[in-house]
Amino acid sequence: MMLRLGEVPTMVVSSRDAAREVMRLHDTAFATRPLSATMRVLINGGRNIALAPYGDYWRQIRKIAVTELLTEGGLQFPLDMDAIKVLIFLTQLPKKVHCTQDIFGAGSETSSTTLGWAIAELIRNPKAMHKATAEVRHALASDGAVSEAALGELHYLNLGNIPAAPTGAASSATRVPGIVPAVTQVLVNVWALGHDERYWPDHPPDEFQPERFNNGEAAAADFRGTNFELLPFGAGRRMCPGLAFGLANVELPLASLLFHFDWEVPGLANPADLDMTETFGITVRRKSDLLLCPILRMAVPQPID
Protein backbone atom coordinates (compact mmCIF):
# COMPACT_ATOMS: atom_id res chain seq x y z
CA MET A 1 0.00 0.00 0.00
CA MET A 2 1.38 3.41 -1.01
CA LEU A 3 0.36 6.58 0.82
CA ARG A 4 1.77 9.97 1.73
CA LEU A 5 2.30 11.07 5.33
CA GLY A 6 2.52 14.83 4.88
CA GLU A 7 5.33 15.22 2.35
CA VAL A 8 6.80 11.78 3.02
CA PRO A 9 5.94 9.03 0.49
CA THR A 10 5.32 5.86 2.48
CA MET A 11 4.91 2.23 1.49
CA VAL A 12 3.29 -0.16 3.98
CA VAL A 13 4.28 -3.81 3.53
CA SER A 14 1.72 -6.29 4.87
CA SER A 15 2.44 -9.55 3.04
CA ARG A 16 5.05 -12.22 3.63
CA ASP A 17 6.41 -12.09 0.08
CA ALA A 18 6.73 -8.30 0.06
CA ALA A 19 8.43 -8.37 3.47
CA ARG A 20 10.95 -10.87 2.08
CA GLU A 21 11.64 -8.55 -0.86
CA VAL A 22 12.26 -5.57 1.44
CA MET A 23 14.16 -7.28 4.25
CA ARG A 24 16.06 -10.03 2.45
CA LEU A 25 16.31 -9.66 -1.34
CA HIS A 26 16.69 -5.85 -1.39
CA ASP A 27 17.78 -5.24 2.19
CA THR A 28 20.77 -3.12 1.13
CA ALA A 29 18.48 -0.60 -0.59
CA PHE A 30 16.23 -0.43 2.48
CA ALA A 31 18.91 -0.64 5.18
CA THR A 32 18.81 3.06 6.11
CA ARG A 33 16.12 4.00 8.64
CA PRO A 34 13.98 7.12 8.00
CA LEU A 35 14.97 9.96 10.32
CA SER A 36 13.16 13.29 10.65
CA ALA A 37 14.77 16.57 11.74
CA THR A 38 13.02 16.27 15.11
CA MET A 39 14.36 12.78 15.70
CA ARG A 40 17.88 13.92 14.83
CA VAL A 41 17.70 16.45 17.65
CA LEU A 42 16.21 13.99 20.15
CA ILE A 43 18.66 11.14 19.54
CA ASN A 44 21.98 12.94 19.12
CA GLY A 45 21.93 13.24 15.36
CA GLY A 46 20.72 9.71 14.73
CA ARG A 47 24.00 8.11 15.76
CA ASN A 48 22.61 5.23 17.78
CA ILE A 49 22.61 1.66 16.58
CA ALA A 50 18.88 1.59 15.87
CA LEU A 51 18.63 4.64 13.60
CA ALA A 52 22.14 5.39 12.32
CA PRO A 53 22.29 5.47 8.49
CA TYR A 54 23.55 2.29 6.88
CA GLY A 55 27.27 2.59 6.27
CA ASP A 56 30.72 2.30 7.85
CA TYR A 57 29.75 4.04 11.11
CA TRP A 58 26.69 1.83 11.64
CA ARG A 59 28.70 -1.32 10.86
CA GLN A 60 31.31 -0.29 13.42
CA ILE A 61 28.89 0.36 16.30
CA ARG A 62 26.92 -2.79 15.50
CA LYS A 63 30.14 -4.82 15.56
CA ILE A 64 31.03 -3.35 18.95
CA ALA A 65 27.57 -4.12 20.30
CA VAL A 66 27.55 -7.69 19.01
CA THR A 67 31.09 -8.61 20.04
CA GLU A 68 31.46 -6.67 23.31
CA LEU A 69 28.01 -6.08 24.80
CA LEU A 70 25.54 -8.65 23.51
CA THR A 71 27.61 -11.82 23.62
CA GLU A 72 26.73 -14.54 26.10
CA GLY A 73 29.60 -13.46 28.33
CA GLY A 74 28.78 -9.78 28.03
CA LEU A 75 25.23 -10.36 29.24
CA GLN A 76 26.39 -12.08 32.42
CA PHE A 77 26.88 -9.24 34.89
CA PRO A 78 29.34 -10.09 37.68
CA LEU A 79 26.84 -10.26 40.54
CA ASP A 80 29.49 -10.94 43.17
CA MET A 81 31.12 -7.50 42.79
CA ASP A 82 31.07 -5.37 45.92
CA ALA A 83 29.91 -1.76 46.00
CA ILE A 84 33.37 -0.28 45.35
CA LYS A 85 33.95 -2.47 42.31
CA VAL A 86 30.52 -1.55 40.96
CA LEU A 87 31.39 2.15 41.20
CA ILE A 88 34.67 1.56 39.38
CA PHE A 89 32.80 -0.44 36.74
CA LEU A 90 30.31 2.41 36.20
CA THR A 91 33.07 5.01 35.80
CA GLN A 92 34.52 2.96 32.96
CA LEU A 93 31.31 2.98 30.93
CA PRO A 94 31.35 4.96 27.67
CA LYS A 95 30.85 8.69 28.22
CA LYS A 96 28.48 9.03 25.28
CA VAL A 97 25.05 8.59 26.80
CA HIS A 98 23.43 7.44 23.58
CA CYS A 99 25.57 4.28 23.63
CA THR A 100 23.83 3.05 26.78
CA GLN A 101 20.44 4.45 25.80
CA ASP A 102 20.33 1.93 22.95
CA ILE A 103 20.47 -0.91 25.47
CA PHE A 104 18.12 0.61 28.03
CA GLY A 105 15.61 1.57 25.35
CA ALA A 106 15.61 -1.90 23.84
CA GLY A 107 15.29 -3.45 27.28
CA SER A 108 12.42 -1.25 28.46
CA GLU A 109 9.87 -0.37 25.79
CA THR A 110 9.77 -3.59 23.76
CA SER A 111 10.53 -6.06 26.55
CA SER A 112 8.22 -4.53 29.15
CA THR A 113 5.41 -4.32 26.60
CA THR A 114 5.83 -7.96 25.62
CA LEU A 115 5.97 -9.01 29.28
CA GLY A 116 2.78 -7.07 30.03
CA TRP A 117 0.92 -8.68 27.14
CA ALA A 118 2.13 -12.14 28.13
CA ILE A 119 0.85 -11.77 31.70
CA ALA A 120 -2.45 -10.29 30.48
CA GLU A 121 -3.02 -13.14 28.02
CA LEU A 122 -2.23 -15.74 30.68
CA ILE A 123 -4.62 -14.06 33.15
CA ARG A 124 -7.32 -14.06 30.49
CA ASN A 125 -6.73 -17.75 29.71
CA PRO A 126 -6.69 -19.73 33.01
CA LYS A 127 -5.85 -23.05 31.30
CA ALA A 128 -2.76 -21.57 29.69
CA MET A 129 -1.82 -19.90 32.98
CA HIS A 130 -2.13 -23.23 34.80
CA LYS A 131 0.08 -25.00 32.23
CA ALA A 132 2.75 -22.31 32.28
CA THR A 133 2.80 -22.01 36.07
CA ALA A 134 2.90 -25.78 36.59
CA GLU A 135 5.77 -26.14 34.12
CA VAL A 136 7.82 -23.38 35.76
CA ARG A 137 7.31 -24.67 39.30
CA HIS A 138 8.02 -28.26 38.34
CA ALA A 139 11.23 -27.38 36.48
CA LEU A 140 12.55 -25.05 39.18
CA ALA A 141 11.27 -26.78 42.33
CA SER A 142 14.68 -28.08 43.34
CA ASP A 143 16.42 -24.73 42.79
CA GLY A 144 13.98 -22.50 44.65
CA ALA A 145 14.61 -19.65 42.22
CA VAL A 146 14.70 -18.88 38.51
CA SER A 147 18.03 -19.20 36.72
CA GLU A 148 19.00 -18.57 33.13
CA ALA A 149 20.32 -22.13 32.84
CA ALA A 150 16.85 -23.55 33.59
CA LEU A 151 15.04 -21.54 30.90
CA GLY A 152 15.76 -24.22 28.30
CA GLU A 153 13.44 -26.59 30.17
CA LEU A 154 10.46 -24.21 29.94
CA HIS A 155 9.00 -25.24 26.60
CA TYR A 156 5.41 -24.06 27.05
CA LEU A 157 6.40 -20.70 28.50
CA ASN A 158 8.42 -19.80 25.40
CA LEU A 159 5.78 -20.51 22.77
CA GLY A 160 4.31 -16.99 22.46
CA ASN A 161 5.68 -13.85 20.81
CA ILE A 162 4.54 -10.24 20.29
CA PRO A 163 6.72 -8.29 17.84
CA ALA A 164 7.39 -4.58 17.33
CA ALA A 165 7.53 -2.95 13.89
CA PRO A 166 10.79 -2.26 12.02
CA THR A 167 11.06 0.47 9.38
CA GLY A 168 13.30 1.31 6.46
CA ALA A 169 13.78 3.81 3.66
CA ALA A 170 14.61 3.21 0.00
CA SER A 171 18.00 4.70 -0.90
CA SER A 172 17.34 4.20 -4.61
CA ALA A 173 14.47 3.24 -6.88
CA THR A 174 13.72 -0.39 -6.08
CA ARG A 175 11.35 -3.04 -7.48
CA VAL A 176 9.28 -4.67 -4.66
CA PRO A 177 7.70 -6.11 -6.88
CA GLY A 178 6.77 -2.73 -8.46
CA ILE A 179 8.93 0.38 -8.55
CA VAL A 180 9.49 2.05 -5.17
CA PRO A 181 10.75 5.64 -5.63
CA ALA A 182 13.96 6.65 -3.88
CA VAL A 183 13.63 8.20 -0.39
CA THR A 184 10.34 6.36 0.18
CA GLN A 185 9.69 5.46 3.82
CA VAL A 186 8.89 1.76 4.16
CA LEU A 187 6.93 0.33 7.08
CA VAL A 188 6.82 -3.44 7.52
CA ASN A 189 3.52 -4.14 9.28
CA VAL A 190 4.63 -7.07 11.42
CA TRP A 191 1.37 -6.89 13.38
CA ALA A 192 -0.60 -7.60 10.19
CA LEU A 193 1.76 -10.43 9.26
CA GLY A 194 1.30 -12.02 12.67
CA HIS A 195 -2.50 -11.77 12.42
CA ASP A 196 -2.97 -12.88 8.81
CA GLU A 197 -5.07 -16.06 8.59
CA ARG A 198 -3.27 -17.09 5.39
CA TYR A 199 -0.09 -17.71 7.37
CA TRP A 200 -1.69 -19.18 10.51
CA PRO A 201 -4.30 -21.65 9.20
CA ASP A 202 -4.32 -24.10 12.12
CA HIS A 203 -5.63 -21.72 14.81
CA PRO A 204 -7.26 -18.26 14.57
CA PRO A 205 -4.35 -15.79 14.77
CA ASP A 206 -6.30 -13.39 17.01
CA GLU A 207 -6.61 -16.02 19.74
CA PHE A 208 -3.96 -16.66 22.38
CA GLN A 209 -3.07 -20.31 21.76
CA PRO A 210 0.58 -21.12 22.51
CA GLU A 211 -0.13 -24.71 21.45
CA ARG A 212 -0.19 -23.55 17.82
CA PHE A 213 3.63 -23.68 17.85
CA ASN A 214 3.68 -27.34 18.91
CA ASN A 215 2.60 -28.75 15.56
CA GLY A 216 1.36 -27.85 12.09
CA GLU A 217 2.80 -25.07 9.93
CA ALA A 218 3.35 -22.74 12.88
CA ALA A 219 5.70 -25.23 14.55
CA ALA A 220 8.23 -24.65 11.77
CA ALA A 221 8.09 -20.84 12.08
CA ASP A 222 11.44 -19.34 13.08
CA PHE A 223 11.44 -15.89 14.72
CA ARG A 224 15.12 -15.27 13.91
CA GLY A 225 14.43 -13.60 10.56
CA THR A 226 13.87 -16.71 8.46
CA ASN A 227 10.06 -16.82 8.35
CA PHE A 228 8.60 -13.46 7.39
CA GLU A 229 5.20 -14.04 8.96
CA LEU A 230 6.85 -13.85 12.40
CA LEU A 231 9.32 -10.97 12.82
CA PRO A 232 9.70 -9.96 16.48
CA PHE A 233 13.36 -9.06 15.84
CA GLY A 234 13.14 -8.03 12.21
CA ALA A 235 15.26 -9.60 9.46
CA GLY A 236 18.11 -8.84 7.12
CA ARG A 237 20.95 -6.39 7.73
CA ARG A 238 19.01 -4.30 10.25
CA MET A 239 17.77 -7.25 12.27
CA CYS A 240 17.92 -6.54 16.00
CA PRO A 241 21.41 -7.47 17.29
CA GLY A 242 20.09 -7.88 20.84
CA LEU A 243 18.01 -10.99 20.22
CA ALA A 244 19.48 -12.92 23.16
CA PHE A 245 19.28 -9.81 25.36
CA GLY A 246 15.62 -9.26 24.46
CA LEU A 247 14.66 -12.88 25.08
CA ALA A 248 16.36 -12.86 28.48
CA ASN A 249 14.60 -9.61 29.38
CA VAL A 250 11.24 -11.30 28.85
CA GLU A 251 11.81 -14.94 29.79
CA LEU A 252 13.58 -14.39 33.13
CA PRO A 253 11.04 -11.91 34.59
CA LEU A 254 8.07 -13.90 33.28
CA ALA A 255 9.36 -17.17 34.74
CA SER A 256 10.06 -15.41 38.06
CA LEU A 257 6.57 -13.89 38.23
CA LEU A 258 4.94 -17.27 37.60
CA PHE A 259 7.27 -19.22 39.88
CA HIS A 260 6.88 -17.05 42.97
CA PHE A 261 3.31 -15.76 42.64
CA ASP A 262 -0.26 -16.54 41.67
CA TRP A 263 -2.04 -13.61 40.04
CA GLU A 264 -5.58 -12.25 40.31
CA VAL A 265 -7.41 -9.25 38.87
CA PRO A 266 -9.15 -7.36 41.71
CA GLY A 267 -12.89 -7.13 41.20
CA LEU A 268 -12.95 -9.25 38.03
CA ALA A 269 -15.09 -12.39 38.36
CA ASN A 270 -14.53 -13.70 34.82
CA PRO A 271 -10.91 -13.52 33.52
CA ALA A 272 -12.22 -13.54 29.94
CA ASP A 273 -13.65 -10.05 30.58
CA LEU A 274 -10.20 -8.52 31.06
CA ASP A 275 -9.90 -5.42 28.87
CA MET A 276 -7.38 -6.12 26.10
CA THR A 277 -7.83 -2.88 24.13
CA GLU A 278 -4.65 -1.88 22.30
CA THR A 279 -3.07 1.50 21.69
CA PHE A 280 -0.13 2.13 19.41
CA GLY A 281 3.17 3.85 20.02
CA ILE A 282 6.72 2.66 19.46
CA THR A 283 5.15 -0.72 20.20
CA VAL A 284 1.53 -1.88 20.44
CA ARG A 285 0.73 -1.40 24.14
CA ARG A 286 -2.28 -1.94 26.36
CA LYS A 287 -4.60 1.05 26.44
CA SER A 288 -5.14 0.71 30.19
CA ASP A 289 -2.65 -0.27 32.89
CA LEU A 290 -2.67 -3.90 34.01
CA LEU A 291 -3.50 -3.90 37.73
CA LEU A 292 -3.02 -7.30 39.39
CA CYS A 293 -2.91 -8.71 42.91
CA PRO A 294 0.07 -11.03 43.57
CA ILE A 295 -0.31 -13.98 45.95
CA LEU A 296 3.01 -15.32 47.22
CA ARG A 297 3.44 -19.07 46.62
CA MET A 298 7.21 -19.56 46.59
CA ALA A 299 9.53 -17.55 48.84
CA VAL A 300 11.46 -14.83 47.05
CA PRO A 301 15.24 -15.09 47.64
CA GLN A 302 16.57 -12.21 49.70
CA PRO A 303 19.69 -10.29 48.61
CA ILE A 304 22.87 -11.05 50.51
CA ASP A 305 24.32 -8.06 52.39
CSV table of C-alpha atoms in Angstrom, one decimal:
chain,number,residue,atom,x,y,z
A,1,MET,CA,0.0,0.0,0.0
A,2,MET,CA,1.4,3.4,-1.0
A,3,LEU,CA,0.4,6.6,0.8
A,4,ARG,CA,1.8,10.0,1.7
A,5,LEU,CA,2.3,11.1,5.3
A,6,GLY,CA,2.5,14.8,4.9
A,7,GLU,CA,5.3,15.2,2.4
A,8,VAL,CA,6.8,11.8,3.0
A,9,PRO,CA,5.9,9.0,0.5
A,10,THR,CA,5.3,5.9,2.5
A,11,MET,CA,4.9,2.2,1.5
A,12,VAL,CA,3.3,-0.2,4.0
A,13,VAL,CA,4.3,-3.8,3.5
A,14,SER,CA,1.7,-6.3,4.9
A,15,SER,CA,2.4,-9.5,3.0
A,16,ARG,CA,5.1,-12.2,3.6
A,17,ASP,CA,6.4,-12.1,0.1
A,18,ALA,CA,6.7,-8.3,0.1
A,19,ALA,CA,8.4,-8.4,3.5
A,20,ARG,CA,11.0,-10.9,2.1
A,21,GLU,CA,11.6,-8.5,-0.9
A,22,VAL,CA,12.3,-5.6,1.4
A,23,MET,CA,14.2,-7.3,4.2
A,24,ARG,CA,16.1,-10.0,2.4
A,25,LEU,CA,16.3,-9.7,-1.3
A,26,HIS,CA,16.7,-5.8,-1.4
A,27,ASP,CA,17.8,-5.2,2.2
A,28,THR,CA,20.8,-3.1,1.1
A,29,ALA,CA,18.5,-0.6,-0.6
A,30,PHE,CA,16.2,-0.4,2.5
A,31,ALA,CA,18.9,-0.6,5.2
A,32,THR,CA,18.8,3.1,6.1
A,33,ARG,CA,16.1,4.0,8.6
A,34,PRO,CA,14.0,7.1,8.0
A,35,LEU,CA,15.0,10.0,10.3
A,36,SER,CA,13.2,13.3,10.6
A,37,ALA,CA,14.8,16.6,11.7
A,38,THR,CA,13.0,16.3,15.1
A,39,MET,CA,14.4,12.8,15.7
A,40,ARG,CA,17.9,13.9,14.8
A,41,VAL,CA,17.7,16.5,17.7
A,42,LEU,CA,16.2,14.0,20.1
A,43,ILE,CA,18.7,11.1,19.5
A,44,ASN,CA,22.0,12.9,19.1
A,45,GLY,CA,21.9,13.2,15.4
A,46,GLY,CA,20.7,9.7,14.7
A,47,ARG,CA,24.0,8.1,15.8
A,48,ASN,CA,22.6,5.2,17.8
A,49,ILE,CA,22.6,1.7,16.6
A,50,ALA,CA,18.9,1.6,15.9
A,51,LEU,CA,18.6,4.6,13.6
A,52,ALA,CA,22.1,5.4,12.3
A,53,PRO,CA,22.3,5.5,8.5
A,54,TYR,CA,23.6,2.3,6.9
A,55,GLY,CA,27.3,2.6,6.3
A,56,ASP,CA,30.7,2.3,7.9
A,57,TYR,CA,29.8,4.0,11.1
A,58,TRP,CA,26.7,1.8,11.6
A,59,ARG,CA,28.7,-1.3,10.9
A,60,GLN,CA,31.3,-0.3,13.4
A,61,ILE,CA,28.9,0.4,16.3
A,62,ARG,CA,26.9,-2.8,15.5
A,63,LYS,CA,30.1,-4.8,15.6
A,64,ILE,CA,31.0,-3.3,19.0
A,65,ALA,CA,27.6,-4.1,20.3
A,66,VAL,CA,27.5,-7.7,19.0
A,67,THR,CA,31.1,-8.6,20.0
A,68,GLU,CA,31.5,-6.7,23.3
A,69,LEU,CA,28.0,-6.1,24.8
A,70,LEU,CA,25.5,-8.6,23.5
A,71,THR,CA,27.6,-11.8,23.6
A,72,GLU,CA,26.7,-14.5,26.1
A,73,GLY,CA,29.6,-13.5,28.3
A,74,GLY,CA,28.8,-9.8,28.0
A,75,LEU,CA,25.2,-10.4,29.2
A,76,GLN,CA,26.4,-12.1,32.4
A,77,PHE,CA,26.9,-9.2,34.9
A,78,PRO,CA,29.3,-10.1,37.7
A,79,LEU,CA,26.8,-10.3,40.5
A,80,ASP,CA,29.5,-10.9,43.2
A,81,MET,CA,31.1,-7.5,42.8
A,82,ASP,CA,31.1,-5.4,45.9
A,83,ALA,CA,29.9,-1.8,46.0
A,84,ILE,CA,33.4,-0.3,45.4
A,85,LYS,CA,34.0,-2.5,42.3
A,86,VAL,CA,30.5,-1.6,41.0
A,87,LEU,CA,31.4,2.2,41.2
A,88,ILE,CA,34.7,1.6,39.4
A,89,PHE,CA,32.8,-0.4,36.7
A,90,LEU,CA,30.3,2.4,36.2
A,91,THR,CA,33.1,5.0,35.8
A,92,GLN,CA,34.5,3.0,33.0
A,93,LEU,CA,31.3,3.0,30.9
A,94,PRO,CA,31.4,5.0,27.7
A,95,LYS,CA,30.9,8.7,28.2
A,96,LYS,CA,28.5,9.0,25.3
A,97,VAL,CA,25.1,8.6,26.8
A,98,HIS,CA,23.4,7.4,23.6
A,99,CYS,CA,25.6,4.3,23.6
A,100,THR,CA,23.8,3.1,26.8
A,101,GLN,CA,20.4,4.4,25.8
A,102,ASP,CA,20.3,1.9,22.9
A,103,ILE,CA,20.5,-0.9,25.5
A,104,PHE,CA,18.1,0.6,28.0
A,105,GLY,CA,15.6,1.6,25.4
A,106,ALA,CA,15.6,-1.9,23.8
A,107,GLY,CA,15.3,-3.4,27.3
A,108,SER,CA,12.4,-1.2,28.5
A,109,GLU,CA,9.9,-0.4,25.8
A,110,THR,CA,9.8,-3.6,23.8
A,111,SER,CA,10.5,-6.1,26.5
A,112,SER,CA,8.2,-4.5,29.1
A,113,THR,CA,5.4,-4.3,26.6
A,114,THR,CA,5.8,-8.0,25.6
A,115,LEU,CA,6.0,-9.0,29.3
A,116,GLY,CA,2.8,-7.1,30.0
A,117,TRP,CA,0.9,-8.7,27.1
A,118,ALA,CA,2.1,-12.1,28.1
A,119,ILE,CA,0.8,-11.8,31.7
A,120,ALA,CA,-2.4,-10.3,30.5
A,121,GLU,CA,-3.0,-13.1,28.0
A,122,LEU,CA,-2.2,-15.7,30.7
A,123,ILE,CA,-4.6,-14.1,33.1
A,124,ARG,CA,-7.3,-14.1,30.5
A,125,ASN,CA,-6.7,-17.8,29.7
A,126,PRO,CA,-6.7,-19.7,33.0
A,127,LYS,CA,-5.9,-23.0,31.3
A,128,ALA,CA,-2.8,-21.6,29.7
A,129,MET,CA,-1.8,-19.9,33.0
A,130,HIS,CA,-2.1,-23.2,34.8
A,131,LYS,CA,0.1,-25.0,32.2
A,132,ALA,CA,2.7,-22.3,32.3
A,133,THR,CA,2.8,-22.0,36.1
A,134,ALA,CA,2.9,-25.8,36.6
A,135,GLU,CA,5.8,-26.1,34.1
A,136,VAL,CA,7.8,-23.4,35.8
A,137,ARG,CA,7.3,-24.7,39.3
A,138,HIS,CA,8.0,-28.3,38.3
A,139,ALA,CA,11.2,-27.4,36.5
A,140,LEU,CA,12.5,-25.1,39.2
A,141,ALA,CA,11.3,-26.8,42.3
A,142,SER,CA,14.7,-28.1,43.3
A,143,ASP,CA,16.4,-24.7,42.8
A,144,GLY,CA,14.0,-22.5,44.7
A,145,ALA,CA,14.6,-19.6,42.2
A,146,VAL,CA,14.7,-18.9,38.5
A,147,SER,CA,18.0,-19.2,36.7
A,148,GLU,CA,19.0,-18.6,33.1
A,149,ALA,CA,20.3,-22.1,32.8
A,150,ALA,CA,16.9,-23.5,33.6
A,151,LEU,CA,15.0,-21.5,30.9
A,152,GLY,CA,15.8,-24.2,28.3
A,153,GLU,CA,13.4,-26.6,30.2
A,154,LEU,CA,10.5,-24.2,29.9
A,155,HIS,CA,9.0,-25.2,26.6
A,156,TYR,CA,5.4,-24.1,27.1
A,157,LEU,CA,6.4,-20.7,28.5
A,158,ASN,CA,8.4,-19.8,25.4
A,159,LEU,CA,5.8,-20.5,22.8
A,160,GLY,CA,4.3,-17.0,22.5
A,161,ASN,CA,5.7,-13.8,20.8
A,162,ILE,CA,4.5,-10.2,20.3
A,163,PRO,CA,6.7,-8.3,17.8
A,164,ALA,CA,7.4,-4.6,17.3
A,165,ALA,CA,7.5,-2.9,13.9
A,166,PRO,CA,10.8,-2.3,12.0
A,167,THR,CA,11.1,0.5,9.4
A,168,GLY,CA,13.3,1.3,6.5
A,169,ALA,CA,13.8,3.8,3.7
A,170,ALA,CA,14.6,3.2,0.0
A,171,SER,CA,18.0,4.7,-0.9
A,172,SER,CA,17.3,4.2,-4.6
A,173,ALA,CA,14.5,3.2,-6.9
A,174,THR,CA,13.7,-0.4,-6.1
A,175,ARG,CA,11.4,-3.0,-7.5
A,176,VAL,CA,9.3,-4.7,-4.7
A,177,PRO,CA,7.7,-6.1,-6.9
A,178,GLY,CA,6.8,-2.7,-8.5
A,179,ILE,CA,8.9,0.4,-8.5
A,180,VAL,CA,9.5,2.0,-5.2
A,181,PRO,CA,10.8,5.6,-5.6
A,182,ALA,CA,14.0,6.6,-3.9
A,183,VAL,CA,13.6,8.2,-0.4
A,184,THR,CA,10.3,6.4,0.2
A,185,GLN,CA,9.7,5.5,3.8
A,186,VAL,CA,8.9,1.8,4.2
A,187,LEU,CA,6.9,0.3,7.1
A,188,VAL,CA,6.8,-3.4,7.5
A,189,ASN,CA,3.5,-4.1,9.3
A,190,VAL,CA,4.6,-7.1,11.4
A,191,TRP,CA,1.4,-6.9,13.4
A,192,ALA,CA,-0.6,-7.6,10.2
A,193,LEU,CA,1.8,-10.4,9.3
A,194,GLY,CA,1.3,-12.0,12.7
A,195,HIS,CA,-2.5,-11.8,12.4
A,196,ASP,CA,-3.0,-12.9,8.8
A,197,GLU,CA,-5.1,-16.1,8.6
A,198,ARG,CA,-3.3,-17.1,5.4
A,199,TYR,CA,-0.1,-17.7,7.4
A,200,TRP,CA,-1.7,-19.2,10.5
A,201,PRO,CA,-4.3,-21.7,9.2
A,202,ASP,CA,-4.3,-24.1,12.1
A,203,HIS,CA,-5.6,-21.7,14.8
A,204,PRO,CA,-7.3,-18.3,14.6
A,205,PRO,CA,-4.3,-15.8,14.8
A,206,ASP,CA,-6.3,-13.4,17.0
A,207,GLU,CA,-6.6,-16.0,19.7
A,208,PHE,CA,-4.0,-16.7,22.4
A,209,GLN,CA,-3.1,-20.3,21.8
A,210,PRO,CA,0.6,-21.1,22.5
A,211,GLU,CA,-0.1,-24.7,21.5
A,212,ARG,CA,-0.2,-23.5,17.8
A,213,PHE,CA,3.6,-23.7,17.9
A,214,ASN,CA,3.7,-27.3,18.9
A,215,ASN,CA,2.6,-28.7,15.6
A,216,GLY,CA,1.4,-27.8,12.1
A,217,GLU,CA,2.8,-25.1,9.9
A,218,ALA,CA,3.4,-22.7,12.9
A,219,ALA,CA,5.7,-25.2,14.6
A,220,ALA,CA,8.2,-24.6,11.8
A,221,ALA,CA,8.1,-20.8,12.1
A,222,ASP,CA,11.4,-19.3,13.1
A,223,PHE,CA,11.4,-15.9,14.7
A,224,ARG,CA,15.1,-15.3,13.9
A,225,GLY,CA,14.4,-13.6,10.6
A,226,THR,CA,13.9,-16.7,8.5
A,227,ASN,CA,10.1,-16.8,8.3
A,228,PHE,CA,8.6,-13.5,7.4
A,229,GLU,CA,5.2,-14.0,9.0
A,230,LEU,CA,6.9,-13.9,12.4
A,231,LEU,CA,9.3,-11.0,12.8
A,232,PRO,CA,9.7,-10.0,16.5
A,233,PHE,CA,13.4,-9.1,15.8
A,234,GLY,CA,13.1,-8.0,12.2
A,235,ALA,CA,15.3,-9.6,9.5
A,236,GLY,CA,18.1,-8.8,7.1
A,237,ARG,CA,21.0,-6.4,7.7
A,238,ARG,CA,19.0,-4.3,10.2
A,239,MET,CA,17.8,-7.3,12.3
A,240,CYS,CA,17.9,-6.5,16.0
A,241,PRO,CA,21.4,-7.5,17.3
A,242,GLY,CA,20.1,-7.9,20.8
A,243,LEU,CA,18.0,-11.0,20.2
A,244,ALA,CA,19.5,-12.9,23.2
A,245,PHE,CA,19.3,-9.8,25.4
A,246,GLY,CA,15.6,-9.3,24.5
A,247,LEU,CA,14.7,-12.9,25.1
A,248,ALA,CA,16.4,-12.9,28.5
A,249,ASN,CA,14.6,-9.6,29.4
A,250,VAL,CA,11.2,-11.3,28.9
A,251,GLU,CA,11.8,-14.9,29.8
A,252,LEU,CA,13.6,-14.4,33.1
A,253,PRO,CA,11.0,-11.9,34.6
A,254,LEU,CA,8.1,-13.9,33.3
A,255,ALA,CA,9.4,-17.2,34.7
A,256,SER,CA,10.1,-15.4,38.1
A,257,LEU,CA,6.6,-13.9,38.2
A,258,LEU,CA,4.9,-17.3,37.6
A,259,PHE,CA,7.3,-19.2,39.9
A,260,HIS,CA,6.9,-17.1,43.0
A,261,PHE,CA,3.3,-15.8,42.6
A,262,ASP,CA,-0.3,-16.5,41.7
A,263,TRP,CA,-2.0,-13.6,40.0
A,264,GLU,CA,-5.6,-12.2,40.3
A,265,VAL,CA,-7.4,-9.2,38.9
A,266,PRO,CA,-9.1,-7.4,41.7
A,267,GLY,CA,-12.9,-7.1,41.2
A,268,LEU,CA,-12.9,-9.3,38.0
A,269,ALA,CA,-15.1,-12.4,38.4
A,270,ASN,CA,-14.5,-13.7,34.8
A,271,PRO,CA,-10.9,-13.5,33.5
A,272,ALA,CA,-12.2,-13.5,29.9
A,273,ASP,CA,-13.7,-10.1,30.6
A,274,LEU,CA,-10.2,-8.5,31.1
A,275,ASP,CA,-9.9,-5.4,28.9
A,276,MET,CA,-7.4,-6.1,26.1
A,277,THR,CA,-7.8,-2.9,24.1
A,278,GLU,CA,-4.7,-1.9,22.3
A,279,THR,CA,-3.1,1.5,21.7
A,280,PHE,CA,-0.1,2.1,19.4
A,281,GLY,CA,3.2,3.9,20.0
A,282,ILE,CA,6.7,2.7,19.5
A,283,THR,CA,5.1,-0.7,20.2
A,284,VAL,CA,1.5,-1.9,20.4
A,285,ARG,CA,0.7,-1.4,24.1
A,286,ARG,CA,-2.3,-1.9,26.4
A,287,LYS,CA,-4.6,1.1,26.4
A,288,SER,CA,-5.1,0.7,30.2
A,289,ASP,CA,-2.6,-0.3,32.9
A,290,LEU,CA,-2.7,-3.9,34.0
A,291,LEU,CA,-3.5,-3.9,37.7
A,292,LEU,CA,-3.0,-7.3,39.4
A,293,CYS,CA,-2.9,-8.7,42.9
A,294,PRO,CA,0.1,-11.0,43.6
A,295,ILE,CA,-0.3,-14.0,45.9
A,296,LEU,CA,3.0,-15.3,47.2
A,297,ARG,CA,3.4,-19.1,46.6
A,298,MET,CA,7.2,-19.6,46.6
A,299,ALA,CA,9.5,-17.6,48.8
A,300,VAL,CA,11.5,-14.8,47.1
A,301,PRO,CA,15.2,-15.1,47.6
A,302,GLN,CA,16.6,-12.2,49.7
A,303,PRO,CA,19.7,-10.3,48.6
A,304,ILE,CA,22.9,-11.1,50.5
A,305,ASP,CA,24.3,-8.1,52.4
